[in-house]
PDB file of C-alpha atoms in Angstrom:
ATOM      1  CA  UNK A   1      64.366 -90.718 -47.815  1.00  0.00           C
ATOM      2  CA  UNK A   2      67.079 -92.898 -46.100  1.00  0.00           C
ATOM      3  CA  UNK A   3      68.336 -92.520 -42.476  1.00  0.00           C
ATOM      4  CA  UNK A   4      71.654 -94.640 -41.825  1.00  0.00           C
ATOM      5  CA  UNK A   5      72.570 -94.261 -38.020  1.00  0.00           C
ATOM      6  CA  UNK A   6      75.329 -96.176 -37.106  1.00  0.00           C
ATOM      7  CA  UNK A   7      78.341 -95.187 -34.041  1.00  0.00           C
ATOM      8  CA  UNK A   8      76.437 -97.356 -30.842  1.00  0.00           C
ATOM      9  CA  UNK A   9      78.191 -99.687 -29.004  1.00  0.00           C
ATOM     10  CA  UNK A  10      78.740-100.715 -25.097  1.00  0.00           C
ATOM     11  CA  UNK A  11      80.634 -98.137 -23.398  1.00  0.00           C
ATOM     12  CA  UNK A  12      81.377 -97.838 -19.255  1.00  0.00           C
ATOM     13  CA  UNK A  13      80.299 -94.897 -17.727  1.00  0.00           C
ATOM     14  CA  UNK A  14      82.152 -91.907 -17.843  1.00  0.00           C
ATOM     15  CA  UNK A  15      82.611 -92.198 -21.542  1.00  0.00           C
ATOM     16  CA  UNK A  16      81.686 -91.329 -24.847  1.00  0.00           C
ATOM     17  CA  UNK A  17      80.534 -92.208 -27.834  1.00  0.00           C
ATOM     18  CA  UNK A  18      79.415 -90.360 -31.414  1.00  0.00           C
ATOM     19  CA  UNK A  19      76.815 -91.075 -33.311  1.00  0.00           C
ATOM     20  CA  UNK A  20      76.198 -90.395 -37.145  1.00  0.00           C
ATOM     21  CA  UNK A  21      73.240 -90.365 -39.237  1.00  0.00           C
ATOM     22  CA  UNK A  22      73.691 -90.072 -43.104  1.00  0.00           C
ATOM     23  CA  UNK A  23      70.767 -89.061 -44.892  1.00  0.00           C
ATOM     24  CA  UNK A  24      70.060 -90.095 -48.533  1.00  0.00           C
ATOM     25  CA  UNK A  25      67.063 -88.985 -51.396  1.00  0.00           C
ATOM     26  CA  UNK A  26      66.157 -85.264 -49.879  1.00  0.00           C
ATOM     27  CA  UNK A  27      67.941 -81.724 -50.071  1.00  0.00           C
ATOM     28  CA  UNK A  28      69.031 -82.118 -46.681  1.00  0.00           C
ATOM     29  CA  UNK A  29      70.065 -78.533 -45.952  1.00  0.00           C
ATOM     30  CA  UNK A  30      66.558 -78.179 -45.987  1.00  0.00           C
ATOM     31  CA  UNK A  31      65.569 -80.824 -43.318  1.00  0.00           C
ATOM     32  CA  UNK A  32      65.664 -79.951 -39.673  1.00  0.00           C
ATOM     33  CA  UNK A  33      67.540 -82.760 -38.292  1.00  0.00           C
ATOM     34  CA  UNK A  34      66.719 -84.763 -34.192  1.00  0.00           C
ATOM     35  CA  UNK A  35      67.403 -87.799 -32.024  1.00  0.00           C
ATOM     36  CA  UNK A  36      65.574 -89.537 -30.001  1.00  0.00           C
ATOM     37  CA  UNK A  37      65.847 -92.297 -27.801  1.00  0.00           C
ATOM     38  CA  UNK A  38      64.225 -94.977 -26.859  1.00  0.00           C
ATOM     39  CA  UNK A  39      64.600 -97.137 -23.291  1.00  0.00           C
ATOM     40  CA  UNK A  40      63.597-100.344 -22.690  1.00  0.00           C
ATOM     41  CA  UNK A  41      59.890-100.368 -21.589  1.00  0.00           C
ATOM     42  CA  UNK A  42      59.868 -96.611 -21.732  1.00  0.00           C
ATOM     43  CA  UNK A  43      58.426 -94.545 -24.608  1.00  0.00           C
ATOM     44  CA  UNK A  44      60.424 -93.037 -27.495  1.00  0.00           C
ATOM     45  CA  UNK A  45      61.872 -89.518 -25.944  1.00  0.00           C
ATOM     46  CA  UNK A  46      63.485 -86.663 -27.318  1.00  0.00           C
ATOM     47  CA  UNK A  47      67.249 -85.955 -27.053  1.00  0.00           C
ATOM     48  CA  UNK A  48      68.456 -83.004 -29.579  1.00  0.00           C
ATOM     49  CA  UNK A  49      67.806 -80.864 -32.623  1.00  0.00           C
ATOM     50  CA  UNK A  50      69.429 -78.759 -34.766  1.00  0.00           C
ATOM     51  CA  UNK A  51      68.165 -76.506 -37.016  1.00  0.00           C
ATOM     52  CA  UNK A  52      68.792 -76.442 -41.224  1.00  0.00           C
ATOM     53  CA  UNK A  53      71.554 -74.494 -41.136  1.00  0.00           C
ATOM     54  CA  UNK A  54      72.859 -75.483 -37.635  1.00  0.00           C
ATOM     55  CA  UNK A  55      73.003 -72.121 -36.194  1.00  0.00           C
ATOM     56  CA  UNK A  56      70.141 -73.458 -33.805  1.00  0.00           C
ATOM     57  CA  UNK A  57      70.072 -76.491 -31.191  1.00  0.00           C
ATOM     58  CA  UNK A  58      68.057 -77.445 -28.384  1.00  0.00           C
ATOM     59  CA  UNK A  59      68.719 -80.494 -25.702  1.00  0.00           C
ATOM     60  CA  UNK A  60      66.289 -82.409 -23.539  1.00  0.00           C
ATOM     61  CA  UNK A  61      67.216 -81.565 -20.103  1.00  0.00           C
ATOM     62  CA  UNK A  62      68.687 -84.715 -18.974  1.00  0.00           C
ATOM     63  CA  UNK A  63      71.391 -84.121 -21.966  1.00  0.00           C
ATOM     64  CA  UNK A  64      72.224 -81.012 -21.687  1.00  0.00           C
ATOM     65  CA  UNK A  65      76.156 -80.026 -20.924  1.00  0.00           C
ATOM     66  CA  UNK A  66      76.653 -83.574 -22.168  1.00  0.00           C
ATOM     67  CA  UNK A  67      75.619 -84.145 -25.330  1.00  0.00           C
ATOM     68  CA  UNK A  68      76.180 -81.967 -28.148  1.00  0.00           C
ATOM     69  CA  UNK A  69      74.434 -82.246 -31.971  1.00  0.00           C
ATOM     70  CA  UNK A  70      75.987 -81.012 -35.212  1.00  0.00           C
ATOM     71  CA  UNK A  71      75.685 -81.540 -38.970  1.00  0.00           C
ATOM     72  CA  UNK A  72      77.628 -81.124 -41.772  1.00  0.00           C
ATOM     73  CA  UNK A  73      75.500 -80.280 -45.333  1.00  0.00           C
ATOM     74  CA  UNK A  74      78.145 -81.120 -47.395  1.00  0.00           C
ATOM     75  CA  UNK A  75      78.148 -84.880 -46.136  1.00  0.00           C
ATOM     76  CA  UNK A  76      74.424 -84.868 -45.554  1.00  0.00           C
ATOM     77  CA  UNK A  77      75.237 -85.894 -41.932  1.00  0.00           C
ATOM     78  CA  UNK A  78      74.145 -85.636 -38.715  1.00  0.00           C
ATOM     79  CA  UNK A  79      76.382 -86.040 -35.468  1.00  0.00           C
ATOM     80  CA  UNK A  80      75.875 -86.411 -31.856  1.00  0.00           C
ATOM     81  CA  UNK A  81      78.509 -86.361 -29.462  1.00  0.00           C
ATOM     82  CA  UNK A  82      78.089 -87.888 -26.012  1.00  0.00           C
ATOM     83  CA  UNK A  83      80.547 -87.683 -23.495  1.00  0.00           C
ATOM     84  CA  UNK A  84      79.572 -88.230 -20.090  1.00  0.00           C
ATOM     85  CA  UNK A  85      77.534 -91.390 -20.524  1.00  0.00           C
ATOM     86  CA  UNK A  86      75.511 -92.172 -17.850  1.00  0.00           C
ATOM     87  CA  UNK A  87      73.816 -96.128 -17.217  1.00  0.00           C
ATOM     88  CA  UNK A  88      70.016 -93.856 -18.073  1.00  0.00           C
ATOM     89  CA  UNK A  89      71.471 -93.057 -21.163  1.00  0.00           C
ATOM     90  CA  UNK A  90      71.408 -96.469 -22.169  1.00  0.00           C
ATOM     91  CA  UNK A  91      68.697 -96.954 -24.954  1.00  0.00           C
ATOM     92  CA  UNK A  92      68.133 -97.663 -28.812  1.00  0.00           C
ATOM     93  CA  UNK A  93      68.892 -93.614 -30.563  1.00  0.00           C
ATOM     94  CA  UNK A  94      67.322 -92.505 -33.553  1.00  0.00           C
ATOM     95  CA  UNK A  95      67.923 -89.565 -35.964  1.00  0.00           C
ATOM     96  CA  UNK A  96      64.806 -88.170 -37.609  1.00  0.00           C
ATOM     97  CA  UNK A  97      64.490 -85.482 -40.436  1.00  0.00           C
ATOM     98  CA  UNK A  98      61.822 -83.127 -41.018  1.00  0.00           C
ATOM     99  CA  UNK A  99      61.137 -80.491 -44.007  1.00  0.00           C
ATOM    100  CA  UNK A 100      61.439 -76.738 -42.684  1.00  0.00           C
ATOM    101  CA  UNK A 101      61.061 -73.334 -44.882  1.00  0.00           C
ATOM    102  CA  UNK A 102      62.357 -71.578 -42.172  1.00  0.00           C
ATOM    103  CA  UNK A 103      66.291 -71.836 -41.340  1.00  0.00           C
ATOM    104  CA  UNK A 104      66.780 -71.544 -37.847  1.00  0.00           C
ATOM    105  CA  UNK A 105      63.546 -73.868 -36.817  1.00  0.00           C
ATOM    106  CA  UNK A 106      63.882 -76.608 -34.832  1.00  0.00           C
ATOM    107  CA  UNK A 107      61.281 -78.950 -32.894  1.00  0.00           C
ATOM    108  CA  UNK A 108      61.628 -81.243 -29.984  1.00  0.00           C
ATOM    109  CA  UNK A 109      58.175 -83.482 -31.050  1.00  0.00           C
ATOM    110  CA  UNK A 110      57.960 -86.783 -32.394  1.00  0.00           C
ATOM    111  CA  UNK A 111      55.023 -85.873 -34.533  1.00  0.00           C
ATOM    112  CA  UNK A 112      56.459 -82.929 -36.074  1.00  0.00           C
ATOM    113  CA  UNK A 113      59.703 -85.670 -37.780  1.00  0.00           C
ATOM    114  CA  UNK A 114      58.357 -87.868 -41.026  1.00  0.00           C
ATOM    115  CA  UNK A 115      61.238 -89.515 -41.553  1.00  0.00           C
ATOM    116  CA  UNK A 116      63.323 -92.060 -39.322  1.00  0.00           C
ATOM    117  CA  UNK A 117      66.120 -93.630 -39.284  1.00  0.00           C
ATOM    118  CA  UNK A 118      66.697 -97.607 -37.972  1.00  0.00           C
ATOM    119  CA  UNK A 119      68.279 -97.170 -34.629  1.00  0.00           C
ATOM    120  CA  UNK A 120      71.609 -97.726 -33.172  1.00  0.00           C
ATOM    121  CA  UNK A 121      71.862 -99.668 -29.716  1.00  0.00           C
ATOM    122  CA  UNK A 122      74.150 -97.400 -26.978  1.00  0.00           C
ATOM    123  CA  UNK A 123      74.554 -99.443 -23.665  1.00  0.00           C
ATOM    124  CA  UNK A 124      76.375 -97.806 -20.722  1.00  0.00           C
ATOM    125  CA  UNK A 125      77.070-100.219 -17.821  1.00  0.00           C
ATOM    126  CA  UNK A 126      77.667 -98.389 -14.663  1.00  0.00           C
TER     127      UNK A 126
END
């Protein structure tokens, strides 16, 4: 399995930015799909998830209203949108895929995601 995430950049605040995350070797309509982030100094934290089929998504708090995840199955993608940036969004994001039987799952924990991708750097300056 192969997790390409790639759209980070420096952006002022106010603005926005998408990030992708092609997936290669695995059926990934079957693959629950998340980012995370990751701050300097600060643990890795969760950000969003969507579910196989995409019918299902769930934001961390400080996210939601801003950020929104979405995948397309025919591309074996994952996107997320962020508009609003914020200088505390600032951090290395990761998209992570994990096997699911059941369609609409989703899960907000590190440990439940096998597979990561490499990180892309997002830096807001205020």
């Amino acid at each position: 399995v192969q997790l390409q995430a790639s759209g980070g950049g420096l952006m002022q605040a106010g603005g926005s930015l998408r990030l992708s995350c092609a997936a290669s070797g695995l059926t990934f309509s079957s693959y629950i799909m998340g980012w995370f982030r990751q701050a300097p100094g600060k643990e890795r934290e969760f950000v969003a998830t969507i579910s196989r089929t995409g019918d299902t998504t769930y934001y961390a708090d400080s996210v939601e209203g801003r950020f929104t995840i979405s995948r397309d199955n025919t591309k074996n993608t994952v996107y997320l949108q962020m508009n609003s940036l914020k200088p505390e969004d600032t951090a290395v994001y990761y998209c992570a895929a994990d096997y699911k039987s059941q369609p609409s799952a989703v899960s907000t924990s590190l440990l439940a995601y096998d597979n990561w991708g490499q990180g892309t750097l997002v830096t807001v300056s205020s």
